[in-house]
Short mmCIF file of C-alpha atoms in Angstrom, two decimals:
data_model
loop_
_atom_site.label_atom_id
_atom_site.label_comp_id
_atom_site.label_asym_id
_atom_site.label_seq_id
_atom_site.Cartn_x
_atom_site.Cartn_y
_atom_site.Cartn_z
CA MET A 1 124.84 336.76 -165.45
CA VAL A 2 123.10 337.89 -162.30
CA ALA A 3 124.30 334.79 -160.46
CA SER A 4 127.91 335.51 -161.44
CA LEU A 5 127.56 339.12 -160.27
CA VAL A 6 126.23 337.91 -156.92
CA LYS A 7 129.20 335.60 -156.59
CA LEU A 8 131.60 338.40 -157.50
CA THR A 9 130.18 340.72 -154.88
CA THR A 10 130.73 338.20 -152.07
CA LEU A 11 134.44 337.77 -152.83
CA PRO A 12 137.14 340.08 -151.45
CA ASN A 13 137.98 343.06 -153.65
CA ALA A 14 141.29 341.78 -155.07
CA ARG A 15 139.89 338.41 -156.03
CA ARG A 16 136.74 339.97 -157.46
CA ALA A 17 138.80 342.28 -159.69
CA ALA A 18 141.05 339.44 -160.80
CA LEU A 19 138.14 337.16 -161.68
CA ALA A 20 136.49 339.95 -163.64
CA THR A 21 139.63 340.31 -165.76
CA GLY A 22 139.97 336.55 -166.24
CA ILE A 23 142.91 335.85 -163.92
CA ARG A 24 142.43 332.69 -161.85
CA PHE A 25 143.83 332.33 -158.36
CA ALA A 26 145.10 329.03 -157.08
CA ARG A 27 143.29 327.74 -154.06
CA GLN A 28 145.25 328.84 -151.01
CA GLN A 29 145.96 326.42 -148.19
CA PRO A 30 145.53 327.73 -144.67
CA ALA A 31 148.92 328.38 -143.08
CA SER A 32 149.61 326.22 -140.05
CA PRO A 33 151.44 327.88 -137.16
CA LEU A 34 154.02 325.03 -136.88
CA HIS A 35 154.85 324.77 -140.57
CA THR A 36 158.58 323.91 -140.60
CA ALA A 37 159.18 322.04 -143.86
CA ARG A 38 157.45 321.23 -147.06
CA PRO A 39 156.92 317.49 -147.07
CA LEU A 40 155.95 317.46 -150.74
CA LEU A 41 159.48 318.50 -151.68
CA PHE A 42 160.87 315.22 -150.35
CA LYS A 43 160.38 312.03 -152.28
CA ALA A 44 159.36 308.91 -150.48
CA THR A 45 162.38 306.64 -150.16
CA THR A 46 162.50 302.96 -149.45
CA PRO A 47 165.36 301.04 -147.85
CA LYS A 48 166.22 299.53 -151.26
CA THR A 49 166.99 302.93 -152.72
CA LEU A 50 169.03 303.90 -149.66
CA PHE A 51 170.99 300.71 -148.97
CA GLY A 52 170.83 298.64 -152.17
CA ASP A 53 169.09 295.36 -152.90
CA ASN A 54 170.47 293.36 -149.97
CA VAL A 55 168.15 294.82 -147.32
CA PRO A 56 166.05 291.96 -145.92
CA ASN A 57 162.35 292.18 -145.49
CA PRO A 58 161.68 292.67 -141.75
CA ASP A 59 158.95 290.03 -141.86
CA ALA A 60 161.40 287.46 -143.30
CA VAL A 61 163.99 287.88 -140.50
CA PRO A 62 163.49 285.21 -137.81
CA GLN A 63 162.72 286.60 -134.38
CA GLN A 64 163.99 285.02 -131.18
CA GLN A 65 161.54 283.95 -128.53
CA VAL A 66 162.46 286.02 -125.50
CA SER A 67 161.28 285.44 -121.98
CA ARG A 68 159.66 288.44 -120.31
CA THR A 69 161.58 287.84 -117.09
CA LYS A 70 165.05 287.38 -118.63
CA GLY A 71 165.91 291.07 -118.54
CA THR A 72 164.48 291.44 -115.05
CA TYR A 73 166.76 288.76 -113.60
CA HIS A 74 169.76 290.23 -115.39
CA TRP A 75 168.98 293.71 -114.07
CA MET A 76 168.48 292.40 -110.52
CA ASN A 77 171.77 290.47 -110.67
CA GLU A 78 173.61 293.62 -111.78
CA ARG A 79 172.15 295.55 -108.86
CA ALA A 80 172.99 292.77 -106.41
CA VAL A 81 176.64 292.73 -107.53
CA SER A 82 176.78 296.53 -107.27
CA VAL A 83 175.30 296.45 -103.77
CA LEU A 84 177.78 293.73 -102.74
CA SER A 85 180.69 295.85 -103.97
CA VAL A 86 179.94 298.71 -101.57
CA PRO A 87 180.54 296.92 -98.22
CA LEU A 88 183.50 295.02 -99.65
CA LEU A 89 185.21 298.24 -100.74
CA ALA A 90 184.27 299.97 -97.48
CA THR A 91 185.78 297.09 -95.49
CA ALA A 92 188.96 297.28 -97.56
CA PHE A 93 189.26 301.05 -96.96
CA ILE A 94 188.45 300.90 -93.24
CA TYR A 95 190.17 297.71 -92.05
CA GLY A 96 192.80 297.22 -94.72
CA SER A 97 193.78 293.84 -96.06
CA HIS A 98 191.94 290.73 -94.93
CA PRO A 99 192.16 287.39 -96.82
CA ILE A 100 188.39 286.77 -96.98
CA ASN A 101 187.65 290.31 -98.11
CA ASP A 102 190.41 290.15 -100.72
CA MET A 103 189.06 286.85 -102.08
CA LEU A 104 185.53 288.27 -102.31
CA LEU A 105 186.85 291.39 -104.05
CA GLY A 106 188.69 289.13 -106.51
CA ILE A 107 185.36 287.53 -107.40
CA VAL A 108 182.89 290.42 -107.22
CA LEU A 109 184.88 293.12 -109.04
CA PRO A 110 185.58 291.07 -112.20
CA ILE A 111 181.92 289.96 -112.30
CA HIS A 112 180.86 293.60 -111.92
CA ALA A 113 183.13 294.61 -114.80
CA TYR A 114 181.90 291.66 -116.86
CA MET A 115 178.25 292.69 -116.45
CA GLY A 116 179.01 296.29 -117.38
CA PHE A 117 180.94 295.38 -120.53
CA GLN A 118 178.31 292.77 -121.41
CA GLN A 119 175.70 295.55 -121.57
CA VAL A 120 177.97 297.57 -123.85
CA LEU A 121 178.31 294.58 -126.18
CA LEU A 122 174.56 293.93 -126.13
CA ASP A 123 173.80 297.56 -126.92
CA TYR A 124 176.36 298.19 -129.65
CA PHE A 125 176.99 294.74 -131.17
CA GLU A 126 173.59 293.07 -131.57
CA ALA A 127 173.80 289.38 -132.40
CA ARG A 128 171.21 289.76 -135.18
CA ARG A 129 173.12 292.53 -136.90
CA TRP A 130 176.73 291.53 -136.12
CA PRO A 131 176.60 287.74 -135.57
CA VAL A 132 180.32 286.96 -135.91
CA ILE A 133 181.71 290.06 -134.19
CA SER A 134 179.18 289.69 -131.38
CA ARG A 135 180.17 286.09 -130.72
CA VAL A 136 183.91 286.83 -130.86
CA LEU A 137 183.58 289.78 -128.46
CA LYS A 138 181.39 287.76 -126.09
CA TYR A 139 184.00 284.97 -125.88
CA ALA A 140 186.79 287.54 -125.50
CA LEU A 141 184.91 289.14 -122.60
CA VAL A 142 184.45 285.79 -120.88
CA THR A 143 188.15 284.98 -121.39
CA ILE A 144 189.32 288.34 -120.04
CA THR A 145 187.01 288.03 -117.03
CA GLY A 146 188.32 284.54 -116.29
CA LEU A 147 191.93 285.71 -116.61
CA SER A 148 191.30 288.66 -114.32
CA MET A 149 189.72 286.34 -111.72
CA PHE A 150 192.75 284.04 -112.04
CA GLY A 151 195.09 287.02 -111.65
CA ALA A 152 193.22 288.19 -108.55
CA TRP A 153 193.43 284.66 -107.12
CA ARG A 154 197.20 284.57 -107.77
CA ILE A 155 197.69 287.97 -106.10
CA ASN A 156 195.62 286.84 -103.13
CA THR A 157 197.31 283.46 -102.66
CA THR A 158 200.96 284.07 -103.59
CA ASP A 159 201.40 287.80 -103.00
CA VAL A 160 200.15 290.39 -100.51
CA GLY A 161 196.42 290.38 -101.42
CA LEU A 162 194.37 292.73 -103.57
CA THR A 163 193.94 295.45 -100.95
CA ASN A 164 197.68 295.73 -100.19
CA TYR A 165 198.51 295.38 -103.88
CA PHE A 166 196.38 298.37 -104.86
CA SER A 167 197.52 300.29 -101.79
CA ARG A 168 201.12 299.85 -102.90
CA LEU A 169 200.26 300.92 -106.45
CA TRP A 170 198.45 304.01 -105.15
CA ASN A 171 201.24 305.07 -102.79
CA ALA A 172 204.22 304.22 -105.03
CA LYS A 173 206.82 306.93 -105.54
CA LYS A 174 208.67 307.56 -108.78
CA THR A 175 212.48 307.40 -108.57
CA GLN A 176 215.01 309.36 -110.60
CA ALA A 177 215.27 306.47 -113.09
CA GLY A 178 211.53 306.62 -113.75
CA VAL A 179 210.76 303.43 -111.84
CA TYR A 180 207.97 303.31 -109.29
CA THR A 181 208.92 301.88 -105.91
CA ALA A 182 206.79 301.11 -102.90
CA ASP A 183 207.76 302.34 -99.46
CA ASP A 184 207.99 299.15 -97.43
CA GLU A 185 207.66 299.87 -93.75
#
């Protein structure tokens, strides 16, 4: 009895009065200053309950062996093509049309576009997740790049060249009939 009275006197007044009357308090957890949610309210979920039974085990999915330098070479090639584009475009703006510059633009610009769209396909259509769509889009990108290089070659060899071609498109005037015409001087 004396021991219980000693314990009662060391407790705060509200708890001491409640224990004397037989009411039990639950043990209080210290409040954390960054308490934003109650994690015990959420049940632990597994991918099977979210996506069904067809979710593969990550350990069972085969992983490709990737070279550590593959991405480095790709990144450096992208930067090299970008750096090559600057003097070619500057030469086209300053000096106008020149056959060698037009031919180089017909090669570098489609390759630059190809590398940019290739990164989009790699980011959004992973071969592991979308194997068929990824392959179809990759072949479509190669085909479109080849056709654009062929079109640039045709403009350069049988027409006025890429620089004059885009200059005419830029400076074309719209007629009353809604047709664009170039001012030939």
